């Protein structure tokens, strides 16, 4: 009996039959060069300190940070995003340690630059929250509110000292209005025209930042809802995007990644500049915790979430698994 034209006439399963077939027809692929490693370096410690909510992630010493940078290069990771963690006694209301030439982040930039040169794109968090005794991302006014324009002056200073230290890319994460334009002007006026800006274009006020607060020893009391975006809003991201591009952003970012894949897709469809997404600490912690319980397969879950971020439109992904995943990908070749 002829089966021509019989149901089902189309059988998509034919393209799923073997690993080689699935590999051949895969529409999206992860590559080590897609990945950026966020890394924390803490002032005044002699041994790396484990972060309890982020298994395998540490606050580095300057020496262990150098080693982590070398490992990232060897694995094929493209970039490293550095976060400085100053000693508590060096925090103040204006985040002075963030603009000192010998502050911990500036020292870390120099260390990584000396160790790996241009083999790794060295990025720096440009924000005051790690350095302020109140934990907010900017300078407070007399009413205890973040003063947008006074904060921009501090960001301009931060941009200059980070560029002087040798950073390739600055990542202003404070969500102040006008921050990209002020930083671009500050870089250009001090002879740092080649330093790029990765704009935290859509940074939402998320419940998933909790472990990060431990990682940077945050002093925050209260929340950041008056300057980070409301999770209820989507169109607002496109407004922020237009402003960042107008002000000179070279790359743009959506943060967090997983809960905001719809925003990531909208941003990626709207621009012709590279798009990054940050798989943040809470996303990391949930998978690690579930895997430790045996509820999910760790490696498969990690790769699936990263592939979903890539599929939604990210060109690059900041993830705490960057080096480990890059090693997996290279081993598959």
Coordinates of C-alpha atoms in Angstrom, one line a residue:
X1 CA 0.0 0.0 0.0
X2 CA 1.4 3.4 -1.0
X3 CA 2.1 5.8 1.9
X4 CA 2.5 8.8 -0.4
X5 CA 0.5 11.7 0.9
X6 CA -0.5 9.8 4.0
X7 CA -0.6 11.5 7.5
X8 CA 1.8 12.8 8.7
X9 CA 3.2 14.2 5.5
X10 CA 6.0 16.1 7.2
X11 CA 8.2 14.5 9.9
X12 CA 10.4 17.0 11.6
X13 CA 11.8 14.2 13.8
X14 CA 14.0 13.1 10.9
X15 CA 16.3 16.1 11.7
X16 CA 16.6 15.0 15.4
X17 CA 17.6 11.4 14.9
X18 CA 21.3 11.4 15.9
X19 CA 23.7 13.8 17.8
X20 CA 25.5 14.5 14.5
X21 CA 22.2 15.4 12.7
X22 CA 21.1 17.7 15.6
X23 CA 24.5 19.3 15.6
X24 CA 24.4 19.9 11.8
X25 CA 21.0 21.6 11.8
X26 CA 21.4 23.6 15.1
X27 CA 20.2 27.1 14.5
X28 CA 22.2 28.7 17.4
X29 CA 25.5 27.7 19.0
X30 CA 27.4 28.9 22.0
X31 CA 31.1 29.8 21.5
X32 CA 33.7 30.6 24.2
X33 CA 34.1 34.0 22.6
X34 CA 30.5 34.8 23.5
X35 CA 31.3 34.8 27.2
X36 CA 32.4 37.4 29.7
X37 CA 33.5 36.5 33.2
X38 CA 32.4 38.8 36.0
X39 CA 35.1 38.7 38.8
X40 CA 35.4 40.3 42.3
X41 CA 38.6 41.5 43.8
X42 CA 38.7 42.4 47.5
X43 CA 41.1 44.8 49.2
X44 CA 43.3 43.6 52.0
X45 CA 42.8 39.8 51.9
X46 CA 45.6 37.2 51.5
X47 CA 43.4 34.3 50.5
X48 CA 40.3 34.2 48.3
X49 CA 37.0 34.3 50.2
X50 CA 34.2 32.0 49.2
X51 CA 30.8 33.6 48.5
X52 CA 28.3 31.4 50.3
X53 CA 25.4 32.0 48.0
X54 CA 27.5 31.5 44.8
X55 CA 29.3 28.1 45.0
X56 CA 32.6 28.2 43.2
X57 CA 32.7 32.0 43.0
X58 CA 35.1 33.9 45.3
X59 CA 36.3 37.4 46.2
X60 CA 39.7 37.2 44.7
X61 CA 43.0 38.5 46.0
X62 CA 45.0 40.4 43.5
X63 CA 47.1 37.3 42.8
X64 CA 44.2 34.9 42.3
X65 CA 42.5 37.4 40.0
X66 CA 45.6 37.3 37.8
X67 CA 45.3 33.5 37.7
X68 CA 41.6 33.7 36.9
X69 CA 42.3 36.1 34.0
X70 CA 44.9 33.7 32.6
X71 CA 42.5 30.8 32.9
X72 CA 39.8 32.8 31.0
X73 CA 42.2 33.6 28.2
X74 CA 43.3 29.9 27.9
X75 CA 39.6 28.8 27.8
X76 CA 38.8 31.3 25.0
X77 CA 36.6 33.7 27.0
X78 CA 36.5 37.1 25.4
X79 CA 36.2 39.4 28.4
X80 CA 36.4 39.9 32.1
X81 CA 34.2 42.4 34.1
X82 CA 35.9 43.6 37.2
X83 CA 34.2 44.6 40.4
X84 CA 36.2 46.1 43.3
X85 CA 35.4 45.4 46.9
X86 CA 37.1 47.9 49.2
X87 CA 37.7 47.5 52.9
X88 CA 34.7 48.7 55.0
X89 CA 36.8 51.4 56.6
X90 CA 37.5 52.9 53.1
X91 CA 33.9 53.4 52.3
X92 CA 32.4 56.9 52.6
X93 CA 29.3 58.9 51.5
X94 CA 30.9 59.9 48.1
X95 CA 32.6 56.6 47.3
X96 CA 36.0 58.1 47.3
X97 CA 37.8 54.8 47.0
X98 CA 36.2 54.4 43.6
X99 CA 38.1 57.4 42.1
X100 CA 41.4 57.0 43.8
X101 CA 44.2 56.0 41.3
X102 CA 45.3 53.3 43.8
X103 CA 41.8 52.1 44.7
X104 CA 41.3 48.4 44.5
X105 CA 39.5 48.3 41.2
X106 CA 42.1 50.5 39.5
X107 CA 44.9 48.2 40.9
X108 CA 43.0 45.2 39.6
X109 CA 42.7 46.7 36.2
X110 CA 46.5 47.3 36.1
X111 CA 47.1 43.8 37.4
X112 CA 45.0 42.1 34.7
X113 CA 46.4 44.3 32.0
X114 CA 50.0 43.5 33.1
X115 CA 49.1 39.7 33.2
X116 CA 47.2 39.2 29.9
X117 CA 47.6 42.5 28.0
X118 CA 45.1 42.7 25.1
X119 CA 44.4 39.0 25.1
X120 CA 41.3 39.6 27.2
X121 CA 38.9 42.5 26.9
X122 CA 39.2 44.2 30.4
X123 CA 36.0 45.7 31.5
X124 CA 35.2 47.6 34.7
X125 CA 32.1 48.2 36.7
X126 CA 31.6 52.0 36.7
X127 CA 29.4 52.6 39.7
X128 CA 29.7 53.9 43.3
X129 CA 27.6 51.3 45.2
X130 CA 30.6 49.2 46.2
X131 CA 32.4 52.2 47.6
X132 CA 29.7 54.1 49.4
X133 CA 28.9 53.6 53.1
X134 CA 25.2 53.8 52.3
X135 CA 25.4 51.3 49.4
X136 CA 23.6 53.4 46.8
X137 CA 24.9 53.9 43.3
X138 CA 25.3 57.6 43.7
X139 CA 25.7 60.6 45.9
X140 CA 22.8 61.4 48.3
X141 CA 21.2 64.8 48.7
X142 CA 20.1 66.3 51.9
X143 CA 16.9 64.3 51.8
X144 CA 18.7 61.0 51.4
X145 CA 17.8 60.6 47.7
X146 CA 20.3 59.8 45.0
X147 CA 21.3 63.1 43.4
X148 CA 21.4 62.3 39.7
X149 CA 23.6 65.2 38.4
X150 CA 26.0 65.2 41.4
X151 CA 26.5 61.5 40.7
X152 CA 27.3 62.1 37.1
X153 CA 30.2 64.2 38.2
X154 CA 31.6 61.3 40.2
X155 CA 31.0 58.9 37.3
X156 CA 33.1 61.2 35.0
X157 CA 35.9 61.0 37.6
X158 CA 35.6 57.2 37.8
X159 CA 35.8 56.9 34.0
X160 CA 39.0 58.8 33.9
X161 CA 40.8 56.8 36.6
X162 CA 39.6 53.5 35.2
X163 CA 40.8 54.5 31.7
X164 CA 44.1 55.7 33.1
X165 CA 44.5 52.2 34.7
X166 CA 44.2 50.6 31.2
X167 CA 40.7 49.4 31.0
X168 CA 39.3 48.6 27.5
X169 CA 35.6 49.0 28.3
X170 CA 33.7 50.8 31.1
X171 CA 30.3 49.5 32.2
X172 CA 28.3 52.3 33.9
X173 CA 25.7 50.3 35.9
X174 CA 24.1 53.0 38.0
X175 CA 21.1 53.8 35.8
X176 CA 21.6 57.6 36.2
X177 CA 20.0 59.7 33.5
X178 CA 22.6 61.0 31.1
X179 CA 25.4 58.8 32.4
X180 CA 26.6 57.5 29.0
X181 CA 27.0 61.0 27.6
X182 CA 28.8 62.4 30.6
X183 CA 31.2 59.4 30.6
X184 CA 31.8 59.6 26.9
X185 CA 32.7 63.3 27.2
X186 CA 35.0 62.6 30.1
X187 CA 36.8 59.9 28.3
X188 CA 37.2 61.9 25.1
X189 CA 38.4 65.0 26.9
X190 CA 41.1 63.1 28.8
X191 CA 42.5 61.3 25.7
X192 CA 40.7 58.0 26.1
X193 CA 38.8 58.0 22.8
X194 CA 39.4 54.3 22.3
X195 CA 37.8 53.2 25.6
X196 CA 34.4 51.7 24.8
X197 CA 31.2 52.1 26.8
X198 CA 29.0 49.1 27.5
X199 CA 25.8 50.7 28.6
X200 CA 23.6 49.0 31.2
X201 CA 20.6 50.1 29.1
X202 CA 17.9 48.0 30.7
X203 CA 18.8 47.2 34.3
X204 CA 15.8 46.2 36.3
X205 CA 15.2 46.5 40.0
X206 CA 15.3 42.7 40.5
X207 CA 14.9 40.3 43.4
X208 CA 17.7 38.2 41.8
X209 CA 20.6 40.5 42.9
X210 CA 20.7 39.1 46.4
X211 CA 23.9 37.0 46.2
X212 CA 25.7 39.8 44.4
X213 CA 25.2 42.0 47.5
X214 CA 27.2 39.5 49.5
X215 CA 29.8 39.3 46.7
X216 CA 30.5 43.0 46.9
X217 CA 30.0 43.3 50.6
X218 CA 27.2 45.9 49.9
X219 CA 26.2 48.4 52.6
X220 CA 22.8 49.0 51.0
X221 CA 19.9 49.7 53.2
X222 CA 16.6 50.0 51.4
X223 CA 16.3 49.5 47.6
X224 CA 17.1 51.1 44.3
X225 CA 13.7 51.3 42.8
X226 CA 14.0 55.1 42.2
X227 CA 16.7 54.6 39.6
X228 CA 16.6 51.0 38.4
X229 CA 13.8 50.0 36.0
X230 CA 10.4 48.7 37.2
X231 CA 10.0 45.0 36.2
X232 CA 6.5 45.9 35.0
X233 CA 7.7 48.0 32.2
X234 CA 8.9 47.0 28.7
X235 CA 8.6 50.1 26.5
X236 CA 10.7 52.0 28.9
X237 CA 13.6 49.9 28.0
X238 CA 13.4 51.1 24.4
X239 CA 13.4 54.7 25.6
X240 CA 16.5 54.0 27.6
X241 CA 18.0 52.3 24.6
X242 CA 17.4 55.3 22.3
X243 CA 19.0 57.7 24.9
X244 CA 22.1 55.5 25.4
X245 CA 22.7 55.2 21.7
X246 CA 22.2 58.9 21.2
X247 CA 24.8 59.6 24.0
X248 CA 27.4 57.4 22.4
X249 CA 27.1 53.8 23.8
X250 CA 29.2 51.3 21.9
X251 CA 27.4 48.3 23.2
X252 CA 24.2 47.8 25.2
X253 CA 23.1 45.4 27.9
X254 CA 20.0 43.9 29.4
X255 CA 20.2 42.8 33.1
X256 CA 19.1 40.4 34.4
X257 CA 19.0 38.0 31.5
X258 CA 16.7 35.0 32.2
X259 CA 13.7 36.8 33.5
X260 CA 13.9 39.5 30.8
X261 CA 14.4 37.5 27.6
X262 CA 11.5 39.4 26.1
X263 CA 13.3 42.7 26.7
X264 CA 16.5 41.3 25.3
X265 CA 14.7 40.2 22.2
X266 CA 13.2 43.7 21.7
X267 CA 16.5 45.4 22.2
X268 CA 18.4 43.1 19.9
X269 CA 15.8 43.6 17.1
X270 CA 16.1 47.4 17.5
X271 CA 19.8 48.0 17.3
X272 CA 22.9 47.5 15.1
X273 CA 25.4 47.6 18.0
X274 CA 26.5 44.5 20.0
X275 CA 24.0 43.4 22.6
X276 CA 25.1 41.9 26.0
X277 CA 23.0 40.2 28.6
X278 CA 24.1 39.5 32.2
X279 CA 23.1 36.2 33.8
X280 CA 23.1 37.5 37.3
X281 CA 23.9 36.0 40.7
X282 CA 20.4 34.9 41.6
X283 CA 20.1 33.0 38.3
X284 CA 23.4 31.4 39.0
X285 CA 22.5 30.5 42.6
X286 CA 19.2 28.9 41.7
X287 CA 20.7 26.5 39.3
X288 CA 23.6 25.6 41.6
X289 CA 21.2 25.1 44.5
X290 CA 18.8 22.9 42.5
X291 CA 21.7 20.9 41.0
X292 CA 23.2 20.4 44.5
X293 CA 19.8 18.9 45.5
X294 CA 19.8 16.6 42.5
X295 CA 16.7 18.2 41.2
X296 CA 18.2 19.2 37.8
X297 CA 21.2 18.2 35.7
X298 CA 23.7 21.0 36.3
X299 CA 25.6 21.1 33.0
X300 CA 22.5 20.7 30.9
X301 CA 20.7 23.4 32.8
X302 CA 23.6 25.8 32.6
X303 CA 24.0 25.3 28.8
X304 CA 20.2 25.5 28.2
X305 CA 19.9 28.8 30.0
X306 CA 22.9 30.3 28.1
X307 CA 21.6 29.1 24.8
X308 CA 18.2 30.6 25.6
X309 CA 19.9 34.0 26.2
X310 CA 21.8 33.6 23.0
X311 CA 18.7 32.7 21.1
X312 CA 16.9 35.8 22.4
X313 CA 19.5 38.0 20.8
X314 CA 22.6 38.3 23.0
X315 CA 25.9 38.6 21.2
X316 CA 27.8 38.3 24.5
X317 CA 26.8 36.9 27.9
X318 CA 28.2 37.8 31.2
X319 CA 28.0 34.7 33.4
X320 CA 29.9 33.4 36.4
X321 CA 30.2 30.1 34.6
X322 CA 32.1 31.7 31.7
X323 CA 35.5 30.0 32.1
X324 CA 34.0 26.6 33.0
X325 CA 31.5 26.6 30.1
X326 CA 34.2 27.8 27.7
X327 CA 36.3 24.8 28.7
X328 CA 33.3 22.5 28.1
X329 CA 32.8 24.0 24.6
X330 CA 36.4 23.6 23.6
X331 CA 36.4 20.0 24.8
X332 CA 33.5 19.3 22.5
X333 CA 35.4 20.3 19.3

